[in-house]
XYZ file of C-alpha atoms in Angstrom:
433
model
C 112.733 121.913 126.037
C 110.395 119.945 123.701
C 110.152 121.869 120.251
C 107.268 119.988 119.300
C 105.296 121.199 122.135
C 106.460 124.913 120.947
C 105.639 124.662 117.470
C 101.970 124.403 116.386
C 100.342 121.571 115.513
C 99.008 123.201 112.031
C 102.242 125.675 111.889
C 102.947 126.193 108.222
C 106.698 125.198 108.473
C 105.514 121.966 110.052
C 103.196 121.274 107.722
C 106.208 121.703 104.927
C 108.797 119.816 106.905
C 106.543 116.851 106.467
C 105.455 117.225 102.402
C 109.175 117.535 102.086
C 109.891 114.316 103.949
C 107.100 112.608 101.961
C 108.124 114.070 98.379
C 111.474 112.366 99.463
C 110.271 109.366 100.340
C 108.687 108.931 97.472
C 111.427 109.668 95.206
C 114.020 107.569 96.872
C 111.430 104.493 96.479
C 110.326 105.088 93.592
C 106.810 105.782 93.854
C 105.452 102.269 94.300
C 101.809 102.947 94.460
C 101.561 104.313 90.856
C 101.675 99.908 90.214
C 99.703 98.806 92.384
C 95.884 99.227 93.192
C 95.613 101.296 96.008
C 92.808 101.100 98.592
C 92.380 103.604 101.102
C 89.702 103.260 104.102
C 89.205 106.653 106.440
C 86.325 108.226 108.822
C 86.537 108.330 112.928
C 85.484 104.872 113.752
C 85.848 101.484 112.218
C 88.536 101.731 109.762
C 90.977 98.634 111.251
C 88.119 96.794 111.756
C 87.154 97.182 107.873
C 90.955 97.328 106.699
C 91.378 94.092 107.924
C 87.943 92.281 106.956
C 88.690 93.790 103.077
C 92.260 92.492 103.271
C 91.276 89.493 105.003
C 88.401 88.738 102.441
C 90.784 89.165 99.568
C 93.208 87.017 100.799
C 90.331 84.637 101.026
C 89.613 85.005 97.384
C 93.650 84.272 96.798
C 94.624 87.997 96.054
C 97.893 88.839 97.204
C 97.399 92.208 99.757
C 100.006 94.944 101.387
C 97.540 96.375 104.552
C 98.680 98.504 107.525
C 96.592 99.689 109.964
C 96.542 101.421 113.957
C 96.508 97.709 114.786
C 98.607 95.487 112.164
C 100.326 95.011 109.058
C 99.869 92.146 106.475
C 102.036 91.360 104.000
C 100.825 89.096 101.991
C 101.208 85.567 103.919
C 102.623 86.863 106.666
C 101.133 89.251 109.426
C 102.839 91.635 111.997
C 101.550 93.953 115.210
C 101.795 97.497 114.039
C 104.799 98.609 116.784
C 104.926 102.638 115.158
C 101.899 103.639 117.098
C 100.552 105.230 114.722
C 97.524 104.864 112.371
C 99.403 105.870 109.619
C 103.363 105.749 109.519
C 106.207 108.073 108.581
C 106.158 107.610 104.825
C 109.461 106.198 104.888
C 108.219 103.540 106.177
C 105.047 102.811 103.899
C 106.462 103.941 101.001
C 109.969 100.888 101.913
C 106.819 98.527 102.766
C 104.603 99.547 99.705
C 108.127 98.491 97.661
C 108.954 95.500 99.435
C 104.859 94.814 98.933
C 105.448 95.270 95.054
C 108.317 93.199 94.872
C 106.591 90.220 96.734
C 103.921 90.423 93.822
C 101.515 92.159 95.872
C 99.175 94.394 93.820
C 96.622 95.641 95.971
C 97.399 97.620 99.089
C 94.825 98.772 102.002
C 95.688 101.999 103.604
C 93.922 103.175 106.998
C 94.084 107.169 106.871
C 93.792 109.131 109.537
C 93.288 112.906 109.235
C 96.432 113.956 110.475
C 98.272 112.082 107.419
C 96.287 114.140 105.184
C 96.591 117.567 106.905
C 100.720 116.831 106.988
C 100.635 116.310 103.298
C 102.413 112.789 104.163
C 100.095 111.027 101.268
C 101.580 112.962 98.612
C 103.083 110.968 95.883
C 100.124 108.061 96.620
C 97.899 107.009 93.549
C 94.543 105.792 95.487
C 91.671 104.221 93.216
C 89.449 103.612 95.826
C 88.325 105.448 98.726
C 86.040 104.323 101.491
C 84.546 106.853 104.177
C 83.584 104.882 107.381
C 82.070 107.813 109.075
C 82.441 111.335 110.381
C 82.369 112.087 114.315
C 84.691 114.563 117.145
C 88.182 113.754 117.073
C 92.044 115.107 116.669
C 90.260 119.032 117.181
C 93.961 119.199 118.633
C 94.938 119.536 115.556
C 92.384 120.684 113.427
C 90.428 122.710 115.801
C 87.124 122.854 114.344
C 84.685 119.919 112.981
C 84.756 122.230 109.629
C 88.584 121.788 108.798
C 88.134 118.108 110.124
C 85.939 117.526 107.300
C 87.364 119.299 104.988
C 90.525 117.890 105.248
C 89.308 114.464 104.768
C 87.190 115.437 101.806
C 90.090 117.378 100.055
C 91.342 113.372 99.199
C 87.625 112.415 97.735
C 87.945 115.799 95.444
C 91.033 115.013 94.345
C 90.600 110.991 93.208
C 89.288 111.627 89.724
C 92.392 113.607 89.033
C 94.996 110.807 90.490
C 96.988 109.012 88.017
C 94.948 106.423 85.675
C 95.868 102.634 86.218
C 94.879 100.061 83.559
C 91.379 98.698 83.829
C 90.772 100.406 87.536
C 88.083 102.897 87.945
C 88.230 105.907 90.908
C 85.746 104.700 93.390
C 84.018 105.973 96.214
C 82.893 103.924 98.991
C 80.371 106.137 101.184
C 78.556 105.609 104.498
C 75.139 107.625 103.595
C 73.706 107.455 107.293
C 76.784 109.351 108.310
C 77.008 113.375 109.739
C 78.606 114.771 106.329
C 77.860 112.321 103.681
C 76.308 114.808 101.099
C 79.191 116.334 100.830
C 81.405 113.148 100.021
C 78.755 112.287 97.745
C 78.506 115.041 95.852
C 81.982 115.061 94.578
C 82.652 113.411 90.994
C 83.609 109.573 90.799
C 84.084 106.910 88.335
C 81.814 104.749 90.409
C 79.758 106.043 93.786
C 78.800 103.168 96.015
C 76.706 103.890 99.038
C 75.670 102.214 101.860
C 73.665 102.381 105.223
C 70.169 101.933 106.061
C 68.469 104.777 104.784
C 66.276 104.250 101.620
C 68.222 106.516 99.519
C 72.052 103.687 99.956
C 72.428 101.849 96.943
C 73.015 99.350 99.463
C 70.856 98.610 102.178
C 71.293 97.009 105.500
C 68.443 94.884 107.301
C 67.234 92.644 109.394
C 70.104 92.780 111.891
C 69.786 89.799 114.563
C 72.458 89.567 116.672
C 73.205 86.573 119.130
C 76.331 85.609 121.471
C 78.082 83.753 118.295
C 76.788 85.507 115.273
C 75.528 88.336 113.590
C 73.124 87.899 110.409
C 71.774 90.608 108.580
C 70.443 91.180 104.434
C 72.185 93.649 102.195
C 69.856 94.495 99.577
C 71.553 95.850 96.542
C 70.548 96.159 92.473
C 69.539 93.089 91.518
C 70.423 91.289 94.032
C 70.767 90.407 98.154
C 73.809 88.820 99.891
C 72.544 87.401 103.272
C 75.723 87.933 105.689
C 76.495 85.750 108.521
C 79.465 86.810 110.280
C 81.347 85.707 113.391
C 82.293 88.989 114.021
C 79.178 89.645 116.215
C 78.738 92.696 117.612
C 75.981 94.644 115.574
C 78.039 97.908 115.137
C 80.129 95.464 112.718
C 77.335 95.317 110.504
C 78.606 98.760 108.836
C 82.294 97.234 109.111
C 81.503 94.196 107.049
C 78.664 96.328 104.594
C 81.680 98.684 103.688
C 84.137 95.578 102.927
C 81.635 94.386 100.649
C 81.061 97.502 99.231
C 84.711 97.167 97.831
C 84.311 92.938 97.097
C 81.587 93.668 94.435
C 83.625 96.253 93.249
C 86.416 93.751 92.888
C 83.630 91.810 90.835
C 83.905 88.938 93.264
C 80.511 86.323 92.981
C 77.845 87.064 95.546
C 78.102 83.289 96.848
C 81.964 84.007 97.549
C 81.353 87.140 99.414
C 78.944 85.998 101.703
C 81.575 82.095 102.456
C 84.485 84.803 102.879
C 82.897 87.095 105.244
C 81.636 83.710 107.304
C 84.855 82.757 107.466
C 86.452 85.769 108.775
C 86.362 85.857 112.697
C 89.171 87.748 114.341
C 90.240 91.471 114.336
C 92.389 92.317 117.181
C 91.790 94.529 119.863
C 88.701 95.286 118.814
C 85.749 94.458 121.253
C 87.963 91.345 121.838
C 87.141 88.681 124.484
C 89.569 87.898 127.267
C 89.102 83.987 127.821
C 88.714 82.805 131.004
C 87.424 80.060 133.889
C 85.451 82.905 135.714
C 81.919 83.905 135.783
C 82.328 87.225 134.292
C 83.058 88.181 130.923
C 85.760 90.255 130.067
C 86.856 92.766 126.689
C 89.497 94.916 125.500
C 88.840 97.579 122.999
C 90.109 100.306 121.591
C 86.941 102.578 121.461
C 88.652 106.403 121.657
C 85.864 108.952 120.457
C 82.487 109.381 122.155
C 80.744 107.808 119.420
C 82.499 104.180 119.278
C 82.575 104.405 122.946
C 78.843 104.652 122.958
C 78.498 101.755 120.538
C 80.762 99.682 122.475
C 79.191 99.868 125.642
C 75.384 99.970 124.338
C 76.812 96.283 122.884
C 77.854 94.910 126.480
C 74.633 96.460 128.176
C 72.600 94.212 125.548
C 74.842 90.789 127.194
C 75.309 91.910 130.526
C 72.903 90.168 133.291
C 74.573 92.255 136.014
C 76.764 95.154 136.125
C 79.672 97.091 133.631
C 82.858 97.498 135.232
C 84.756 100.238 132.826
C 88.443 100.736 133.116
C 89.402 103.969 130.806
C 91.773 106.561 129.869
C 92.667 109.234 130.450
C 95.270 109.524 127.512
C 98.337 112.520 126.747
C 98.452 115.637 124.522
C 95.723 114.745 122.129
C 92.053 116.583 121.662
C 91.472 117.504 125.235
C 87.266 118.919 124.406
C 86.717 114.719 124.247
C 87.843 114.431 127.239
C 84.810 115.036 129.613
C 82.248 114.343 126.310
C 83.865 110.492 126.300
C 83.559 110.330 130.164
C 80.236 111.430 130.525
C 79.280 108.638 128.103
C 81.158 106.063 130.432
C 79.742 107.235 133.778
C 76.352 107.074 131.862
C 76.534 103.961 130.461
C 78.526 101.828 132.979
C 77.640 101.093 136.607
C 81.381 101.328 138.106
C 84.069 103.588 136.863
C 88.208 103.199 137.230
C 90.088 105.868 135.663
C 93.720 105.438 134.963
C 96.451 105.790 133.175
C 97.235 105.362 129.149
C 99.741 106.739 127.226
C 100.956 110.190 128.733
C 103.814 111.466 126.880
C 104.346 114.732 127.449
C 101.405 115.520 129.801
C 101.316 114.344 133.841
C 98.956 111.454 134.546
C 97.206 113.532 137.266
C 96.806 116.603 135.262
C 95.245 114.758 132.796
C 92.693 113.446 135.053
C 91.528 116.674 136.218
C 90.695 117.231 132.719
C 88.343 114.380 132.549
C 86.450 114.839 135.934
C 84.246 117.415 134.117
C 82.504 114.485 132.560
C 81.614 112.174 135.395
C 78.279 112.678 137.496
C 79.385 111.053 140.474
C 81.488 111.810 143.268
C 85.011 109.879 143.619
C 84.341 106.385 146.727
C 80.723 106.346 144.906
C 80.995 103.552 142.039
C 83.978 105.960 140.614
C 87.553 105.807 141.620
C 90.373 107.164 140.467
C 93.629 104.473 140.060
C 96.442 105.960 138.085
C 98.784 102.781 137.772
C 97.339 101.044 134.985
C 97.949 97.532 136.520
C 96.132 98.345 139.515
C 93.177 99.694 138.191
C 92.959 96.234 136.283
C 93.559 94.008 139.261
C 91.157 95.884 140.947
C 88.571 96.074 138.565
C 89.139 91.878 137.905
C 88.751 91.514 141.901
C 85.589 93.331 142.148
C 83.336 91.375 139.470
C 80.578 89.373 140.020
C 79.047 86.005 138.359
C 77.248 88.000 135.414
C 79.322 91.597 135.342
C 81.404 92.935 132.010
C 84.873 94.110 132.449
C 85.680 96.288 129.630
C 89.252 97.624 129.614
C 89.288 100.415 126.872
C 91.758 102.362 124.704
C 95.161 100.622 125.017
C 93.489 97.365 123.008
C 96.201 95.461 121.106
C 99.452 97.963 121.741
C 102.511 96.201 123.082
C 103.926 99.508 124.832
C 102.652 102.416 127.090
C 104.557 105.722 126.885
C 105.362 107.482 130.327
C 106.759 110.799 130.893
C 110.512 109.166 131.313
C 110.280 106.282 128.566
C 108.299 103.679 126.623
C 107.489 100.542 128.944
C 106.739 97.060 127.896
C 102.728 96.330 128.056
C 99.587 94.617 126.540
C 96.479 94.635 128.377
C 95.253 90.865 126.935
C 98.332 89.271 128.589
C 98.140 91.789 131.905
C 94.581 90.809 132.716
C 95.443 86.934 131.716
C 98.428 87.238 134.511
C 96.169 88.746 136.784
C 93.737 86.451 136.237
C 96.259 83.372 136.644
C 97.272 85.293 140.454
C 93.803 85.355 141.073
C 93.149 81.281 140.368
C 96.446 80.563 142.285
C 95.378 82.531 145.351
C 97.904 84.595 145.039
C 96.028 87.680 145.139
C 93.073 87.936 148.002
């Protein structure tokens, strides 16, 4: 019998069990983010991707950081794959790693927050000074059940920052995406400092110009006084909003305009995200981690803009989380791509098939017609690798960077990157016709 499957998701003595467990945590480390300046990114989409190009951008301007995100974990110098699976840990373990962070000398720590860290009460005891809303979209309405609560949960965090305890010389600031469904009401709450950004008229910040190309994107960032023209290597245009928010928190940090814009050239990588498989074919081929309708969307508007031939999607269909996505995120791949695999991700609790039936809903074409369905993860790869054509997009979505897959009996060694560069190396040697 699986008590967690018994007990509700937003059962009150749940909810307790886990502000107890954080209250603890806290206490038995000390409380090391009342000494240290804490930095906390949330929304639905695009928080490792900004995590990292803050902590990565700070590090370039010799700040020692503490970041952990779905993805990875820097310490300082050194950097680690985030094994927990989860966007935001058990806060015994941030609250060991925000003391080990403080005893390496580290005084700034990035936080990605998802909404189930908040709704658990697992951030009590944690000081933040600034918070940075990425955006608001459909997602975890497993546990929250409405878009209302959703938003309210994460905006409970923003109301409470003015009253968090005062660190010497750091002001509570608010990092908001104005273009984003909800932003009013982040806005409207009371901050030392209220940065905005987007491209309406009304951001302090604004984005234009965006010009996009295979290497680079380029775009102006009109603020106050002054314009920072970015040109990044991360290329993809929905990073525009990834690298505006980072910035956001740079000129914060008081850091020169000519640093920002040599830091964020210089910053090229985040993992798993929209990520390019190398290889000696004529196809290209990306892993990402895209997992509500709206990055999804994003994602595979990007590869239509590059493709000269067809999108070959390999997706989820992934284990006790929001099931209403479901059919919304596969009607956006059936739309948007021209064949379909669906297979397997992680399914806990929940049978592979079962899960499937769930998604069909979604897809506007009959199974043998550009849409099959491939439960073994492996095989929906290999098949999807020995179907392209010179010019086609693979795009193998949702597992991105993880170095497991859970199955109903246990956890199994896997990473997509190094599964499609195996395949691929069969596929060279002729060992696969």
């Amino acid at each position: 019998m699986n008590i967690k499957k018994i007990i509700a998701l937003d059962n009150p003595f749940r909810l307790l069990y886990h502000k107890i467990r954080a209250v603890l945590a806290n206490i038995i480390y000390g409380f090391p983010s009342k000494r240290m300046k804490i930095i906390w990114v949330t929304g639905t989409n695009g928080k490792t991707s900004t995590c990292n190009i803050i902590a990565k951008g700070l590090i370039e301007n010799w700040e020692k950081v503490f970041m952990f995100t779905t993805v990875n974990i820097i310490l300082w110098d050194k950097e680690f794959t985030n094994e927990y699976k989860m966007t935001s840990p058990d806060p015994f373990v941030l609250q060991k790693l925000l003391k080990e962070a403080k005893k390496e000398g580290i005084q700034t720590a990035i936080i990605e927050t998802a909404s189930h860290w908040i709704k658990y009460n697992r951030i009590w005891g944690i000081n933040y000074d600034t918070l940075v809303l990425t955006n608001i979209s459909q997602d975890h309405l497993d546990l929250h059940k409405t878009m209302k609560d959703y938003v309210n949960t994460k905006l409970q965090i923003f109301k409470k920052l003015i009253t968090y305890i005062r660190k010497k010389w750091i002001k509570k600031t608010a990092i908001i995406n104005i273009d984003s469904d909800y932003a009013d009401l982040f806005i409207n709450e009371t901050y030392d400092s209220l940065y905005t950004y987007g491209q309406s008229p009304n951001a302090n910040m604004r984005i234009e110009n965006i010009k996009q190309t295979e290497n680079w994107i380029e775009f102006n960032l009109r603020l106050p006084g002054q314009d920072i023209q970015v040109k990044s290597k991360l290329f993809w245009e929905f990073n525009a909003y990834n690298i505006a928010w980072a910035i956001w928190v740079f000129v914060s940090e008081k850091i020169p305009k000519e640093k920002i814009e040599d830091i964020v050239s210089k910053i090229s990588w985040i993992p798993g995200r929209l990520e390019a498989i190398e290889n000696e074919e004529w196809f290209k081929i990306f892993v990402d981690y895209a997992h509500t309708p709206d990055a999804l969307e994003n994602v595979l508007t990007t590869l239509r803009n590059i493709t000269k031939n067809r999108i070959i999607t390999v997706f989820w269909a992934t284990w006790d989380r929001d099931k209403s996505k479901r059919p919304i995120m596969w009607e956006v791949v059936s739309r948007l791509s021209d064949k379909v695999i669906l297979t397997q991700d992680d399914d806990y609790t929940e049978d592979t098939i079962s899960i499937i039936k769930d998604v069909l809903p979604g897809i506007d074409r009959k199974e043998w017609e550009n849409f099959w369905v491939i439960p073994n993860r492996e095989e929906a790869i290999r098949t999807a690798l020995l179907w392209a054509e010179p010019w086609d997009t693979v795009l193998v979505a949702w597992k991105w960077d993880e170095h497991v897959i859970i199955t109903n009996d246990w956890p199994q060694e896997w990473h997509d990157k190094t599964k499609i560069q195996e395949i691929l190396k069969a596929i060279d040697d002729n060992k696969i016709i």
